[in-house]
Coordinates of C-alpha atoms in Angstrom, one line a residue:
X1 CA 131.8 73.4 172.8
X2 CA 132.1 75.2 169.5
X3 CA 130.7 78.5 168.1
X4 CA 132.8 80.6 170.3
X5 CA 131.6 79.2 173.6
X6 CA 134.4 78.8 176.1
X7 CA 135.4 75.2 177.0
X8 CA 135.5 74.2 180.6
X9 CA 138.9 73.1 182.0
X10 CA 137.5 70.8 184.7
X11 CA 135.3 67.8 184.5
X12 CA 132.4 69.6 186.2
X13 CA 129.2 69.2 184.3
X14 CA 128.2 72.2 182.3
X15 CA 124.6 73.4 183.1
X16 CA 122.3 73.3 180.2
X17 CA 124.6 71.7 177.6
X18 CA 122.8 68.8 176.0
X19 CA 122.6 66.6 172.9
X20 CA 119.4 67.6 171.0
X21 CA 120.2 66.2 167.5
X22 CA 122.0 63.0 166.6
X23 CA 125.2 63.6 164.7
X24 CA 127.4 60.8 163.3
X25 CA 130.5 62.9 163.7
X26 CA 130.0 63.4 167.4
X27 CA 131.6 60.7 169.6
X28 CA 129.4 59.3 172.4
X29 CA 129.7 56.9 175.3
X30 CA 129.3 53.2 174.7
X31 CA 125.9 51.8 175.4
X32 CA 125.4 49.1 178.0
X33 CA 123.5 45.9 176.9
X34 CA 120.4 47.1 178.7
X35 CA 120.5 50.6 177.4
X36 CA 117.7 52.0 175.2
X37 CA 117.7 55.2 173.2
X38 CA 116.6 58.4 174.7
X39 CA 113.1 59.7 174.1
X40 CA 112.5 61.8 171.0
X41 CA 109.8 64.2 169.9
X42 CA 107.1 63.0 167.5
X43 CA 109.2 63.9 164.5
X44 CA 112.1 61.9 165.9
X45 CA 114.3 64.9 165.1
X46 CA 115.0 66.2 168.6
X47 CA 116.1 64.4 171.7
X48 CA 113.7 65.5 174.5
X49 CA 115.5 67.8 176.9
X50 CA 114.7 67.5 179.8
X51 CA 114.0 63.8 179.5
X52 CA 110.4 63.0 180.8
X53 CA 110.0 60.3 183.4
X54 CA 107.5 57.4 183.1
X55 CA 105.2 59.1 185.6
X56 CA 101.9 60.0 183.9
X57 CA 101.7 63.0 186.3
X58 CA 105.0 64.5 185.0
X59 CA 103.9 67.7 183.2
X60 CA 106.2 66.9 180.3
X61 CA 104.1 63.8 179.6
X62 CA 100.9 65.8 179.3
X63 CA 99.4 66.4 175.8
X64 CA 100.7 69.6 174.2
X65 CA 97.2 71.0 174.0
X66 CA 96.8 70.6 177.8
X67 CA 100.1 72.4 178.4
X68 CA 99.2 75.2 176.0
X69 CA 95.8 75.6 177.7
X70 CA 97.5 76.0 181.1
X71 CA 99.9 78.6 179.6
X72 CA 97.0 80.5 177.9
X73 CA 95.1 80.7 181.2
X74 CA 98.1 81.9 183.1
X75 CA 99.0 84.4 180.4
X76 CA 95.4 85.8 180.4
X77 CA 95.6 86.2 184.2
X78 CA 99.1 87.8 183.7
X79 CA 97.5 90.4 181.4
X80 CA 95.0 91.3 184.1
X81 CA 97.7 91.3 186.9
X82 CA 100.1 93.4 184.8
X83 CA 97.6 96.2 184.5
X84 CA 97.9 96.9 188.3
X85 CA 101.2 98.6 188.3
X86 CA 100.4 101.3 185.6
X87 CA 96.8 101.5 186.7
X88 CA 97.1 105.1 187.8
X89 CA 99.4 106.3 185.1
X90 CA 96.7 108.0 183.0
X91 CA 94.5 109.5 185.8
X92 CA 97.1 110.9 188.2
X93 CA 95.8 114.4 187.8
X94 CA 92.2 113.3 188.4
X95 CA 93.1 111.4 191.6
X96 CA 95.2 114.3 192.9
X97 CA 92.2 116.6 192.6
X98 CA 89.8 114.0 193.9
X99 CA 91.8 113.3 197.1
X100 CA 93.2 116.8 197.5
X101 CA 96.8 115.5 197.5
X102 CA 100.0 116.4 195.7
X103 CA 101.7 114.4 193.1
X104 CA 104.1 112.9 195.6
X105 CA 101.2 111.2 197.4
X106 CA 99.9 109.9 194.1
X107 CA 103.3 108.5 193.2
X108 CA 103.3 106.7 196.6
X109 CA 100.2 104.7 195.5
X110 CA 102.4 103.1 192.9
X111 CA 105.6 103.1 195.0
X112 CA 104.1 101.1 197.9
X113 CA 102.3 98.8 195.4
X114 CA 105.7 97.9 194.0
X115 CA 107.1 97.3 197.5
X116 CA 104.4 94.8 198.0
X117 CA 105.4 93.1 194.7
X118 CA 109.0 92.9 195.7
X119 CA 108.6 91.6 199.3
X120 CA 105.9 89.1 198.3
X121 CA 108.0 87.9 195.3
X122 CA 110.8 86.8 197.6
X123 CA 108.4 84.9 199.9
X124 CA 106.4 83.3 197.0
X125 CA 109.5 82.1 195.1
X126 CA 110.7 80.3 198.2
X127 CA 107.2 78.8 198.7
X128 CA 107.0 77.7 195.1
X129 CA 110.3 76.0 195.3
X130 CA 109.1 73.8 198.2
X131 CA 105.3 73.4 197.7
X132 CA 104.7 74.2 194.1
X133 CA 103.0 77.1 192.2
X134 CA 99.3 76.2 192.0
X135 CA 98.4 77.5 195.5
X136 CA 100.2 80.8 194.8
X137 CA 98.4 81.4 191.5
X138 CA 95.1 80.9 193.3
X139 CA 96.1 83.1 196.2
X140 CA 97.3 85.8 193.9
X141 CA 94.0 85.8 191.9
X142 CA 91.9 86.0 195.1
X143 CA 94.0 88.8 196.5
X144 CA 93.7 90.7 193.2
X145 CA 89.9 90.3 193.2
X146 CA 89.5 91.5 196.8
X147 CA 92.0 94.4 196.6
X148 CA 90.6 95.7 193.4
X149 CA 87.1 95.7 194.7
X150 CA 88.5 97.4 197.9
X151 CA 90.3 100.0 195.9
X152 CA 87.2 100.9 193.9
X153 CA 85.2 101.3 197.1
X154 CA 87.8 103.3 199.0
X155 CA 85.9 106.6 198.3
X156 CA 87.8 109.6 199.5
X157 CA 89.9 107.6 202.0
X158 CA 93.4 107.9 200.8
X159 CA 94.9 105.5 203.4
X160 CA 92.4 102.8 202.4
X161 CA 93.3 103.1 198.7
X162 CA 97.0 103.0 199.6
X163 CA 96.6 99.6 201.5
X164 CA 94.5 98.3 198.7
X165 CA 97.3 99.1 196.3
X166 CA 99.8 97.2 198.6
X167 CA 97.6 94.1 198.6
X168 CA 97.3 94.4 194.8
X169 CA 101.1 94.2 194.6
X170 CA 101.1 91.1 196.7
X171 CA 98.5 89.5 194.4
X172 CA 100.5 90.5 191.3
X173 CA 103.8 88.9 192.6
X174 CA 103.1 85.2 191.7
X175 CA 102.3 86.1 188.1
X176 CA 105.3 88.3 187.7
X177 CA 107.7 85.9 189.3
X178 CA 106.6 82.4 188.5
X179 CA 104.9 82.2 185.1
X180 CA 108.2 82.0 183.2
X181 CA 109.3 79.3 185.6
X182 CA 106.1 77.4 184.7
X183 CA 107.1 77.6 181.0
X184 CA 110.2 75.7 182.1
X185 CA 108.1 73.1 183.9
X186 CA 105.8 72.5 181.0
X187 CA 107.9 72.5 177.9
X188 CA 111.0 70.9 176.5
X189 CA 113.9 73.1 175.4
X190 CA 112.9 73.1 171.7
X191 CA 109.3 74.2 172.6
X192 CA 110.0 77.0 175.0
X193 CA 110.9 79.9 172.6
X194 CA 107.4 80.9 171.4
X195 CA 105.8 80.1 174.8
X196 CA 108.3 82.3 176.7
X197 CA 107.6 85.1 174.2
X198 CA 103.9 84.7 174.9
X199 CA 104.3 84.8 178.7
X200 CA 106.4 88.0 178.5
X201 CA 104.0 89.6 176.1
X202 CA 101.2 89.0 178.6
X203 CA 103.2 90.8 181.3
X204 CA 104.5 93.7 179.2
X205 CA 101.7 94.1 176.7
X206 CA 99.0 94.3 179.3
X207 CA 101.0 96.9 181.2
X208 CA 101.3 99.2 178.2
X209 CA 97.7 98.8 177.0
X210 CA 96.3 99.7 180.5
X211 CA 96.7 103.5 180.3
X212 CA 94.9 103.5 176.9
X213 CA 91.8 102.0 178.5
X214 CA 92.1 103.7 181.9
X215 CA 92.0 107.2 180.5
X216 CA 88.8 106.5 178.7
X217 CA 87.2 104.6 181.6
X218 CA 88.0 107.5 184.0
X219 CA 86.5 110.0 181.6
X220 CA 83.3 108.1 181.0
X221 CA 82.3 106.1 184.1
X222 CA 84.8 107.2 186.8
X223 CA 88.2 106.1 188.0
X224 CA 86.6 103.6 190.5
X225 CA 85.6 101.4 187.6
X226 CA 89.2 100.9 186.5
X227 CA 89.5 98.9 189.8
X228 CA 86.1 97.2 189.5
X229 CA 86.9 96.0 185.9
X230 CA 90.0 94.3 187.2
X231 CA 88.0 92.6 189.9
X232 CA 85.4 91.4 187.4
X233 CA 87.8 90.0 184.9
X234 CA 90.0 88.4 187.6
X235 CA 86.9 86.8 189.1
X236 CA 86.0 85.4 185.7
X237 CA 89.4 83.8 185.4
X238 CA 89.5 82.3 188.9
X239 CA 87.3 79.2 188.0
X240 CA 89.6 78.6 185.0
X241 CA 92.7 78.7 187.2
X242 CA 91.1 76.5 189.8
X243 CA 89.8 73.8 187.5
X244 CA 92.3 73.8 184.6
X245 CA 95.7 74.9 186.0
X246 CA 97.0 71.9 187.9
X247 CA 100.4 71.9 189.7
X248 CA 103.2 72.4 187.1
X249 CA 106.1 71.8 189.5
X250 CA 107.3 68.2 189.5
X251 CA 109.8 66.5 191.9
X252 CA 112.0 64.6 189.6
X253 CA 114.2 61.7 190.7
X254 CA 117.6 62.6 191.9
X255 CA 119.3 61.0 188.9
X256 CA 117.2 63.1 186.5
X257 CA 117.5 66.3 188.4
X258 CA 121.1 66.5 187.2
X259 CA 120.0 66.3 183.6
X260 CA 116.9 68.4 183.5
X261 CA 118.6 70.8 181.2
X262 CA 120.6 68.1 179.5
X263 CA 123.8 68.2 181.5
X264 CA 125.7 65.1 182.2
X265 CA 126.9 63.9 185.5
X266 CA 129.6 61.9 183.9
X267 CA 133.0 62.7 182.5
X268 CA 132.8 65.3 179.7
X269 CA 133.9 64.3 176.2
X270 CA 135.0 67.0 173.9
X271 CA 133.0 69.5 175.8
X272 CA 129.7 67.5 175.3
X273 CA 127.8 66.1 178.2
X274 CA 125.5 63.3 176.9
X275 CA 122.4 62.4 178.8
X276 CA 123.4 59.1 180.4
X277 CA 122.7 57.3 183.6
X278 CA 125.1 54.5 184.1
X279 CA 126.2 52.3 187.0
X280 CA 129.6 51.8 185.4
X281 CA 132.7 53.5 186.6
X282 CA 134.4 56.3 184.6
X283 CA 137.1 53.8 183.8
X284 CA 134.6 51.8 181.7
X285 CA 133.6 54.8 179.6
X286 CA 135.5 55.0 176.4
X287 CA 134.8 57.5 173.6
X288 CA 135.1 55.0 170.8
X289 CA 131.5 54.4 169.8
X290 CA 129.2 56.9 168.1
X291 CA 125.4 57.0 168.6
X292 CA 122.8 58.8 170.6
X293 CA 123.1 59.1 174.4
X294 CA 121.1 56.7 176.4
X295 CA 119.6 55.9 179.8
X296 CA 119.8 52.6 181.6
X297 CA 116.7 50.6 180.8
X298 CA 113.9 51.0 183.3
X299 CA 112.0 47.7 182.7
X300 CA 108.4 47.4 183.7
X301 CA 109.2 43.9 184.8
X302 CA 108.9 43.9 188.6
X303 CA 112.0 41.8 189.1
X304 CA 114.2 44.2 187.0
X305 CA 112.5 47.2 188.6
X306 CA 113.5 46.1 192.1
X307 CA 117.0 45.4 190.9
X308 CA 117.5 48.8 189.2
X309 CA 119.3 51.3 191.3
X310 CA 117.0 54.2 190.5
X311 CA 113.8 52.7 189.3
X312 CA 110.6 53.1 191.3
X313 CA 107.0 51.9 190.8
X314 CA 105.2 54.2 188.4
X315 CA 102.4 55.9 190.3
X316 CA 98.9 55.9 188.9
X317 CA 97.6 58.9 186.9
X318 CA 96.1 61.5 189.2
X319 CA 92.3 61.9 188.8
X320 CA 90.7 65.2 187.9
X321 CA 89.6 65.7 191.5
X322 CA 93.1 65.0 192.8
X323 CA 94.5 67.6 190.4
X324 CA 92.4 70.2 192.1
X325 CA 94.3 69.9 195.4
X326 CA 96.2 73.0 196.4
X327 CA 99.2 70.9 197.5
X328 CA 100.4 67.5 196.3
X329 CA 103.6 67.1 198.3
X330 CA 106.9 68.8 198.7
X331 CA 108.9 69.6 195.6
X332 CA 112.2 70.2 197.5
X333 CA 113.7 69.2 200.8
X334 CA 115.4 72.7 201.1
X335 CA 114.8 74.8 204.2
X336 CA 112.2 77.4 203.6
X337 CA 114.0 80.2 205.5
X338 CA 117.3 79.5 203.7
X339 CA 115.4 79.8 200.4
X340 CA 114.1 83.2 201.6
X341 CA 117.6 84.5 201.9
X342 CA 119.0 82.8 198.8
X343 CA 117.9 85.5 196.3
X344 CA 120.1 88.2 197.8
X345 CA 123.6 86.6 197.2
X346 CA 122.3 85.5 193.8
X347 CA 122.7 89.1 192.6
X348 CA 126.4 88.3 192.5
X349 CA 125.9 85.3 190.3
X350 CA 127.1 86.3 186.9
X351 CA 124.2 84.8 185.0
X352 CA 121.6 86.4 187.3
X353 CA 123.4 89.8 187.3
X354 CA 123.6 89.7 183.5
X355 CA 119.8 88.9 183.3
X356 CA 119.0 91.7 185.7
X357 CA 121.0 94.2 183.7
X358 CA 119.6 93.0 180.4
X359 CA 116.0 93.3 181.6
X360 CA 116.4 96.0 184.2
X361 CA 118.1 98.6 182.0
X362 CA 115.4 99.0 179.4
X363 CA 112.6 98.4 182.0
X364 CA 114.1 101.4 183.9
X365 CA 114.2 103.5 180.8
X366 CA 110.6 102.5 180.0
X367 CA 109.4 103.6 183.4
X368 CA 111.3 106.9 183.0
X369 CA 109.6 107.5 179.7
X370 CA 106.2 106.8 181.2
X371 CA 106.9 109.3 184.0
X372 CA 107.9 112.1 181.7
X373 CA 105.3 111.3 179.1
X374 CA 102.5 113.1 181.0
X375 CA 104.7 116.1 181.7
X376 CA 105.6 116.4 178.0
X377 CA 102.1 116.1 176.5
X378 CA 99.7 117.3 179.2
X379 CA 101.4 120.8 179.1
X380 CA 102.3 123.1 176.3
X381 CA 102.6 123.1 173.4
X382 CA 100.2 120.2 172.7
X383 CA 98.0 120.4 175.8
X384 CA 96.8 116.8 175.7
X385 CA 94.1 115.7 178.1
X386 CA 94.3 112.5 180.1
X387 CA 92.5 110.4 177.5
X388 CA 94.9 111.6 174.7
X389 CA 97.9 111.0 177.0
X390 CA 96.6 107.5 177.6
X391 CA 96.3 106.9 173.9
X392 CA 100.1 107.6 173.7
X393 CA 100.6 104.1 175.2
X394 CA 99.2 102.6 172.0
X395 CA 102.8 102.9 170.5
X396 CA 104.5 100.9 173.3
X397 CA 101.7 98.3 173.2
X398 CA 102.3 97.8 169.4
X399 CA 106.1 97.6 170.2
X400 CA 105.4 94.9 172.7
X401 CA 103.4 93.0 170.1
X402 CA 106.3 93.4 167.6
X403 CA 108.8 92.2 170.1
X404 CA 106.6 89.2 170.8
X405 CA 106.3 88.3 167.2
X406 CA 110.1 88.7 166.5
X407 CA 111.1 86.8 169.6
X408 CA 108.6 84.0 168.9
X409 CA 109.7 83.6 165.3
X410 CA 113.5 83.8 166.0
X411 CA 114.0 82.3 169.5
X412 CA 113.5 78.7 168.5
X413 CA 114.5 79.1 164.8
X414 CA 117.9 80.6 165.6
X415 CA 118.5 78.1 168.3
X416 CA 117.8 75.1 166.0
X417 CA 120.0 76.6 163.4
X418 CA 122.9 76.9 165.9
X419 CA 122.3 73.4 167.2
X420 CA 122.7 72.0 163.7
X421 CA 125.9 74.1 163.2
X422 CA 127.2 72.8 166.5
X423 CA 126.8 69.1 165.5
X424 CA 123.5 68.6 167.4
X425 CA 124.7 70.0 170.7
X426 CA 122.6 72.6 172.4
X427 CA 124.1 75.4 174.5
X428 CA 121.9 77.8 176.5
X429 CA 124.1 80.6 175.2
X430 CA 122.3 80.2 171.9
X431 CA 119.4 82.1 173.4
X432 CA 121.5 85.2 173.8
X433 CA 121.4 85.9 170.1
X434 CA 118.2 87.9 170.6
X435 CA 120.1 90.4 172.6
X436 CA 121.6 91.8 169.4
X437 CA 118.1 92.8 168.3
X438 CA 117.5 94.3 171.7
X439 CA 120.5 96.5 171.2
X440 CA 119.3 97.8 167.8
X441 CA 115.7 98.3 168.8
X442 CA 116.5 99.7 172.3
X443 CA 119.1 102.2 171.1
X444 CA 117.0 103.4 168.2
X445 CA 114.0 103.9 170.5
X446 CA 115.9 105.7 173.3
X447 CA 117.9 108.1 171.1
X448 CA 114.9 108.7 168.9
X449 CA 112.5 109.4 171.7
X450 CA 115.0 111.8 173.4
X451 CA 115.5 113.8 170.2
X452 CA 111.9 114.1 169.3
X453 CA 110.5 114.6 172.8
X454 CA 112.9 117.4 173.4
X455 CA 111.4 119.3 170.3
X456 CA 107.8 118.0 170.5
X457 CA 106.5 121.3 169.0
X458 CA 108.6 120.5 165.9
X459 CA 108.0 116.7 165.6
X460 CA 104.5 116.4 167.1
X461 CA 103.2 113.4 169.0
X462 CA 103.7 110.6 166.4
X463 CA 107.5 110.3 166.3
X464 CA 108.0 110.2 170.1
X465 CA 105.3 107.5 170.2
X466 CA 106.9 105.5 167.4
X467 CA 110.3 105.6 169.1
X468 CA 108.7 104.6 172.4
X469 CA 107.4 101.5 170.5
X470 CA 110.9 100.6 169.3
X471 CA 112.2 100.9 172.9
X472 CA 109.5 98.6 174.3
X473 CA 110.1 96.1 171.5
X474 CA 113.7 96.0 172.4
X475 CA 112.8 95.5 176.1
X476 CA 110.6 92.5 175.2
X477 CA 113.3 90.9 173.1
X478 CA 115.8 91.3 175.9
X479 CA 113.4 89.9 178.5
X480 CA 112.7 86.8 176.4
X481 CA 116.4 86.2 175.7
X482 CA 117.5 86.5 179.3
X483 CA 114.5 84.5 180.7
X484 CA 115.2 81.6 178.2
X485 CA 118.9 81.6 179.1
X486 CA 118.3 81.4 182.8
X487 CA 115.6 78.8 182.5
X488 CA 117.6 76.6 180.1
X489 CA 121.0 77.0 181.8
X490 CA 120.1 76.7 185.5
X491 CA 116.9 74.6 185.8
X492 CA 118.8 72.1 187.9
X493 CA 120.7 74.6 190.1
X494 CA 119.9 74.5 193.8
X495 CA 118.5 78.1 193.6
X496 CA 116.3 77.6 190.6
X497 CA 112.5 77.5 190.9

């Protein structure tokens, strides 16, 4: 495979490996007389991976502007949804006094909220795998609107606010679990880097900017309006999601499902799996002809279409009214209840375990810093109030922006560079390069914050906030790298969504 990536010893197709650039020095399979070249991008520089079908309803066939509009709307709603978890970070003291409860009860308002996110996420991922994602985005938005209005109107009823927080967690789950998967639905491999960075910025950036606003809102118009504001903005986005976010999941033909990430179902050649669909036996495949990989020709002629083993009649393009349906057919024949249990053994899958560690480690440290931030600055020697403590989240917000810019600039650029050095062959492992930057930013941020926060009287507030920004920037870089790797390497796996 080249560039230090281990070669497989068996003939099992390698997930994600694909030919993205033509290279004369790379041997390929002979083309049959009816074969036509694979589809390329508009510049004719990159082979499209995954290969789009001829179906006009395939999201990969939609105009780029339409796909970008969908992602922008989902990202905007992700910003609103991501504010829910840290919503109480800056006004914990105010709420403790208001409800006459201790800090443990205040922490439970976030703890049970996160339980709602976790449980709903398992159910929603299984549902998305079978019936698609559109209905879940709409359901999540409606639940966020209702629960946010409910939380603001809870008054002095702690139990009512607690249940509102749980429902908020359920509403958040689709946007936290599925937006990155929609990026994989909507874009080719060479288009995903900047878009994945944007979707992660929406989730992380919104979360870190929330305390900055909530502290000021609580001081000026009351903590209730931090809930009401979310209901208002989510309500404004609901029509956009309903009218302009169609279903992004697409049930691809079986022969294409094995090559969505570019992997080949045929015999490997020099570690490269060309995108090819062939009715010939392996005995007829000889590596003595160079050229781009190819699909068997799918003629529009009805006679040839009936004779082709995989060809089907191209369905008509869905009308705008048809695109508004909540469901447009099953996306998988898998059993729903088996899919519910599937995430648990996946923790032992090396790729999933690696992604969880890459993301979870710095996310855990970020949560830890958020917990101790109030204790450090609300008390001596600085004696910050809640508004000033909220302003301390400006640093991590800037760090999230910095991580977004770096990952957006480097994710696709570094991958294209490595593809050229690898004779036009793409490997999902090329996405892991960003983890090196995560190591640098994350370590600088964590060690720097620890040293300066321990002696805040000496260093003041700026340096801890600066190092907090570095740590969050590293977290975003790692999240983008791991999400891109999982989406590119395992899009066709039976557990993917």
